[in-house]
Amino acid sequence: MDNPILALHQVSKVYYGEDVETHAISNIDLEIQQGDYLAIMGPSGSGKSTLLSILGLLDDITSGSYRIQGVETTSLDADTQAELRNLHIGFVFQSFNLLEGLTVFDNVALPLHYREPVLTKQALQCRVLSALKQVEMSHRAQHKPNQLSGGQQQRIAIARALAGEPSILLVDEPTGNLDSKNGDAVMALLGKLNEQGTTICMVTHDNRYAGYAKQQIQLLDGVLVSKNTANQTLAVSEAG
């Protein structure tokens, strides 16, 4: 098997308060390969968001090993971690975080000005239009966010992440602010992107939407309690 894009080995995260320690996740082992579509599931407080933040290099680990494309991240300084994050990871959050004063095109282009300032105007335009085409929103390039539905705004947020050509999309509750119709449409889009080769790791509390993914893992009280790959469920505690 190819080297994984992301690999966690015995990763734990502890938050230290004045008189209490909170073990957010404990001894997580996880690999995400090119082309995977993984859903992270679990009840509120199970550690889903903490795990996604760690995968996105938005939070440090307390112990264990975390590699991105074979690079051990735990020994890197903040600037080098940021470079690695910008190079390999695209984020899609529950909140769309679009700037109302900018067009759709400029919202998608904005991160590229900071991440890849050497891009020519032509190359940037090509990146943005390609990303909008992937999410079927090319016809909305000159519209403002307030002219779009919630589902369309989420598509633009996905395009913004895709424009950076990341190794993986980290997606946090992508349907959380959408009605069921728009939620279904966004999930269908993510499935299509994965079929076209995009690697996706998604946090969701919705079992139905988790079914769109090829693989699922279940967290409970910060512990990975089950993995489901190709319709085979493995109880981690039983598997050793």
Short mmCIF file of C-alpha atoms in Angstrom, two decimals, residues 13-236:
data_model
loop_
_atom_site.label_atom_id
_atom_site.label_comp_id
_atom_site.label_asym_id
_atom_site.label_seq_id
_atom_site.Cartn_x
_atom_site.Cartn_y
_atom_site.Cartn_z
CA LYS A 13 -4.55 15.16 23.53
CA VAL A 14 -4.92 16.37 27.11
CA TYR A 15 -6.19 19.81 28.08
CA TYR A 16 -4.87 20.98 31.44
CA GLY A 17 -7.07 23.16 33.61
CA GLU A 18 -6.31 24.64 37.00
CA ASP A 19 -7.44 21.56 38.89
CA VAL A 20 -8.47 19.12 36.18
CA GLU A 21 -7.13 17.24 33.18
CA THR A 22 -9.44 16.63 30.23
CA HIS A 23 -8.45 13.73 28.00
CA ALA A 24 -9.97 14.80 24.67
CA ILE A 25 -8.61 11.86 22.66
CA SER A 26 -6.55 8.88 23.78
CA ASN A 27 -4.12 6.62 21.90
CA ILE A 28 -5.60 7.12 18.42
CA ASP A 29 -4.14 5.10 15.54
CA LEU A 30 -5.36 6.19 12.11
CA GLU A 31 -4.13 6.27 8.51
CA ILE A 32 -5.77 8.06 5.59
CA GLN A 33 -4.70 6.97 2.12
CA GLN A 34 -4.96 8.79 -1.19
CA GLY A 35 -8.55 8.50 -2.45
CA ASP A 36 -10.08 7.65 0.93
CA TYR A 37 -13.37 9.16 2.08
CA LEU A 38 -13.46 8.84 5.86
CA ALA A 39 -16.27 9.86 8.21
CA ILE A 40 -15.43 10.55 11.86
CA MET A 41 -18.51 9.84 13.96
CA GLY A 42 -19.49 10.03 17.61
CA PRO A 43 -21.73 11.86 20.06
CA SER A 44 -21.11 15.39 21.28
CA GLY A 45 -17.95 15.50 23.39
CA SER A 46 -16.53 12.32 21.88
CA GLY A 47 -13.42 14.04 20.50
CA LYS A 48 -14.43 14.45 16.85
CA SER A 49 -13.62 18.14 16.60
CA THR A 50 -10.37 17.75 18.53
CA LEU A 51 -9.25 14.99 16.18
CA LEU A 52 -10.07 17.08 13.11
CA SER A 53 -8.20 20.06 14.58
CA ILE A 54 -5.15 17.87 15.15
CA LEU A 55 -5.34 16.48 11.61
CA GLY A 56 -5.46 20.06 10.33
CA LEU A 57 -2.48 21.16 12.46
CA LEU A 58 -4.74 23.60 14.26
CA ASP A 59 -4.00 21.95 17.61
CA ASP A 60 -0.89 20.23 18.97
CA ILE A 61 -0.86 16.70 20.31
CA THR A 62 0.18 15.83 23.86
CA SER A 63 1.81 12.53 22.94
CA GLY A 64 2.22 10.21 19.98
CA SER A 65 3.25 10.71 16.36
CA TYR A 66 1.54 12.56 13.52
CA ARG A 67 2.90 12.44 9.98
CA ILE A 68 1.68 14.30 6.89
CA GLN A 69 2.99 12.81 3.64
CA GLY A 70 5.70 11.12 5.68
CA VAL A 71 6.80 14.28 7.51
CA GLU A 72 6.74 14.06 11.31
CA THR A 73 4.90 17.17 12.47
CA THR A 74 5.43 17.08 16.22
CA SER A 75 8.98 18.47 16.08
CA LEU A 76 8.16 21.31 13.66
CA ASP A 77 7.89 24.94 14.69
CA ALA A 78 4.66 26.88 14.12
CA ASP A 79 5.80 28.49 10.85
CA THR A 80 6.84 25.17 9.32
CA GLN A 81 3.58 23.57 10.45
CA ALA A 82 1.70 26.42 8.77
CA GLU A 83 3.61 25.83 5.53
CA LEU A 84 2.79 22.12 5.67
CA ARG A 85 -0.87 22.89 6.40
CA ASN A 86 -1.11 25.33 3.49
CA LEU A 87 0.54 22.86 1.15
CA HIS A 88 -1.51 19.77 1.95
CA ILE A 89 -4.78 20.60 3.73
CA GLY A 90 -7.99 22.26 2.62
CA PHE A 91 -10.65 23.12 5.19
CA VAL A 92 -14.43 23.21 4.83
CA PHE A 93 -16.17 24.40 7.99
CA GLN A 94 -19.78 24.32 9.09
CA SER A 95 -19.86 28.12 8.82
CA PHE A 96 -19.26 29.27 5.26
CA ASN A 97 -17.05 32.24 6.28
CA LEU A 98 -17.56 34.05 2.96
CA LEU A 99 -16.85 37.79 2.80
CA GLU A 100 -20.07 39.56 1.87
CA GLY A 101 -18.32 42.45 0.09
CA LEU A 102 -16.45 40.18 -2.33
CA THR A 103 -17.70 38.29 -5.36
CA VAL A 104 -17.71 34.51 -5.42
CA PHE A 105 -14.58 34.60 -7.60
CA ASP A 106 -12.73 36.86 -5.18
CA ASN A 107 -13.79 34.80 -2.15
CA VAL A 108 -12.28 31.70 -3.73
CA ALA A 109 -9.18 33.59 -4.87
CA LEU A 110 -8.45 35.37 -1.59
CA PRO A 111 -6.58 32.56 0.22
CA LEU A 112 -4.40 31.99 -2.84
CA HIS A 113 -3.06 35.55 -2.64
CA TYR A 114 -1.58 34.67 0.77
CA ARG A 115 -0.73 31.01 0.25
CA GLU A 116 0.83 31.30 -3.19
CA PRO A 117 1.73 34.95 -3.83
CA VAL A 118 3.94 33.99 -6.79
CA LEU A 119 0.93 32.83 -8.84
CA THR A 120 0.45 34.87 -11.99
CA LYS A 121 -2.91 36.51 -12.57
CA GLN A 122 -3.63 33.99 -15.31
CA ALA A 123 -2.68 31.00 -13.14
CA LEU A 124 -4.81 32.28 -10.27
CA GLN A 125 -7.79 32.79 -12.56
CA CYS A 126 -7.36 29.26 -13.91
CA ARG A 127 -7.24 27.80 -10.38
CA VAL A 128 -10.37 29.65 -9.26
CA LEU A 129 -12.43 28.87 -12.35
CA SER A 130 -11.38 25.22 -12.22
CA ALA A 131 -12.48 24.97 -8.57
CA LEU A 132 -15.81 26.65 -9.32
CA LYS A 133 -16.35 24.25 -12.21
CA GLN A 134 -15.73 21.29 -9.89
CA VAL A 135 -18.55 22.44 -7.61
CA GLU A 136 -20.80 23.42 -10.54
CA MET A 137 -20.82 27.12 -9.64
CA SER A 138 -18.97 28.72 -12.56
CA HIS A 139 -22.10 30.65 -13.51
CA ARG A 140 -22.09 32.37 -10.10
CA ALA A 141 -18.52 33.70 -10.24
CA GLN A 142 -19.54 37.37 -10.23
CA HIS A 143 -22.36 37.08 -7.70
CA LYS A 144 -22.09 38.12 -4.05
CA PRO A 145 -22.68 35.64 -1.20
CA ASN A 146 -25.99 37.28 -0.23
CA GLN A 147 -27.30 36.36 -3.67
CA LEU A 148 -26.74 32.65 -3.00
CA SER A 149 -28.63 29.99 -1.08
CA GLY A 150 -27.03 28.24 1.88
CA GLY A 151 -26.26 25.20 -0.24
CA GLN A 152 -24.63 27.36 -2.90
CA GLN A 153 -22.55 29.16 -0.29
CA GLN A 154 -21.30 25.83 1.02
CA ARG A 155 -20.31 24.88 -2.53
CA ILE A 156 -18.29 28.09 -2.75
CA ALA A 157 -16.60 27.24 0.55
CA ILE A 158 -15.68 23.84 -0.90
CA ALA A 159 -14.34 25.51 -4.06
CA ARG A 160 -12.23 27.83 -1.92
CA ALA A 161 -10.63 24.78 -0.29
CA LEU A 162 -10.14 22.99 -3.63
CA ALA A 163 -8.44 25.99 -5.25
CA GLY A 164 -5.36 25.40 -3.10
CA GLU A 165 -5.01 21.92 -4.65
CA PRO A 166 -4.66 20.23 -1.24
CA SER A 167 -3.75 16.60 -0.64
CA ILE A 168 -6.88 16.21 1.51
CA LEU A 169 -10.08 18.05 2.40
CA LEU A 170 -10.95 18.21 6.10
CA VAL A 171 -14.69 18.81 6.33
CA ASP A 172 -16.44 19.72 9.59
CA GLU A 173 -20.21 19.07 9.72
CA PRO A 174 -20.76 20.32 6.14
CA THR A 175 -24.55 20.06 6.40
CA GLY A 176 -24.89 21.61 9.85
CA ASN A 177 -26.31 24.92 8.59
CA LEU A 178 -28.35 23.44 5.73
CA ASP A 179 -31.84 22.04 5.31
CA SER A 180 -32.15 18.41 4.26
CA LYS A 181 -32.46 19.16 0.53
CA ASN A 182 -29.35 21.33 0.40
CA GLY A 183 -27.56 18.96 2.77
CA ASP A 184 -28.22 16.02 0.47
CA ALA A 185 -26.96 18.03 -2.51
CA VAL A 186 -23.71 18.97 -0.74
CA MET A 187 -23.14 15.36 0.30
CA ALA A 188 -23.73 14.21 -3.28
CA LEU A 189 -21.15 16.78 -4.41
CA LEU A 190 -18.57 15.51 -1.90
CA GLY A 191 -19.18 11.97 -3.11
CA LYS A 192 -18.64 13.08 -6.71
CA LEU A 193 -15.42 14.89 -5.78
CA ASN A 194 -14.15 11.74 -4.07
CA GLU A 195 -14.98 9.66 -7.14
CA GLN A 196 -12.87 12.12 -9.13
CA GLY A 197 -9.91 11.54 -6.79
CA THR A 198 -10.30 14.03 -3.93
CA THR A 199 -9.35 12.58 -0.53
CA ILE A 200 -11.84 13.59 2.16
CA CYS A 201 -12.00 13.32 5.95
CA MET A 202 -15.35 14.48 7.34
CA VAL A 203 -16.75 14.95 10.82
CA THR A 204 -20.47 14.28 11.10
CA HIS A 205 -22.97 13.36 13.80
CA ASP A 206 -25.47 12.18 11.17
CA ASN A 207 -25.36 8.43 10.52
CA ARG A 208 -27.12 8.83 7.19
CA TYR A 209 -24.53 11.25 5.86
CA ALA A 210 -21.70 9.14 7.27
CA GLY A 211 -22.96 6.42 4.94
CA TYR A 212 -21.77 8.48 1.98
CA ALA A 213 -18.18 7.83 3.07
CA LYS A 214 -16.21 4.73 2.13
CA GLN A 215 -14.84 4.34 5.66
CA GLN A 216 -16.19 5.29 9.08
CA ILE A 217 -14.62 5.48 12.51
CA GLN A 218 -16.53 5.88 15.77
CA LEU A 219 -15.24 7.82 18.76
CA LEU A 220 -16.58 7.56 22.29
CA ASP A 221 -15.12 9.56 25.18
CA GLY A 222 -12.00 10.26 23.12
CA VAL A 223 -11.36 6.61 22.30
CA LEU A 224 -11.60 5.06 18.84
CA VAL A 225 -14.06 2.24 19.44
CA SER A 226 -14.76 0.96 15.92
CA LYS A 227 -13.61 1.16 12.31
CA ASN A 228 -15.75 0.34 9.31
CA THR A 229 -13.97 -0.21 6.00
CA ALA A 230 -15.67 -1.65 2.92
CA ASN A 231 -18.71 -2.63 4.99
CA GLN A 232 -16.66 -4.57 7.54
CA THR A 233 -16.94 -3.31 11.11
CA LEU A 234 -14.06 -3.97 13.47
CA ALA A 235 -14.37 -3.42 17.19
CA VAL A 236 -10.99 -1.92 18.02
#
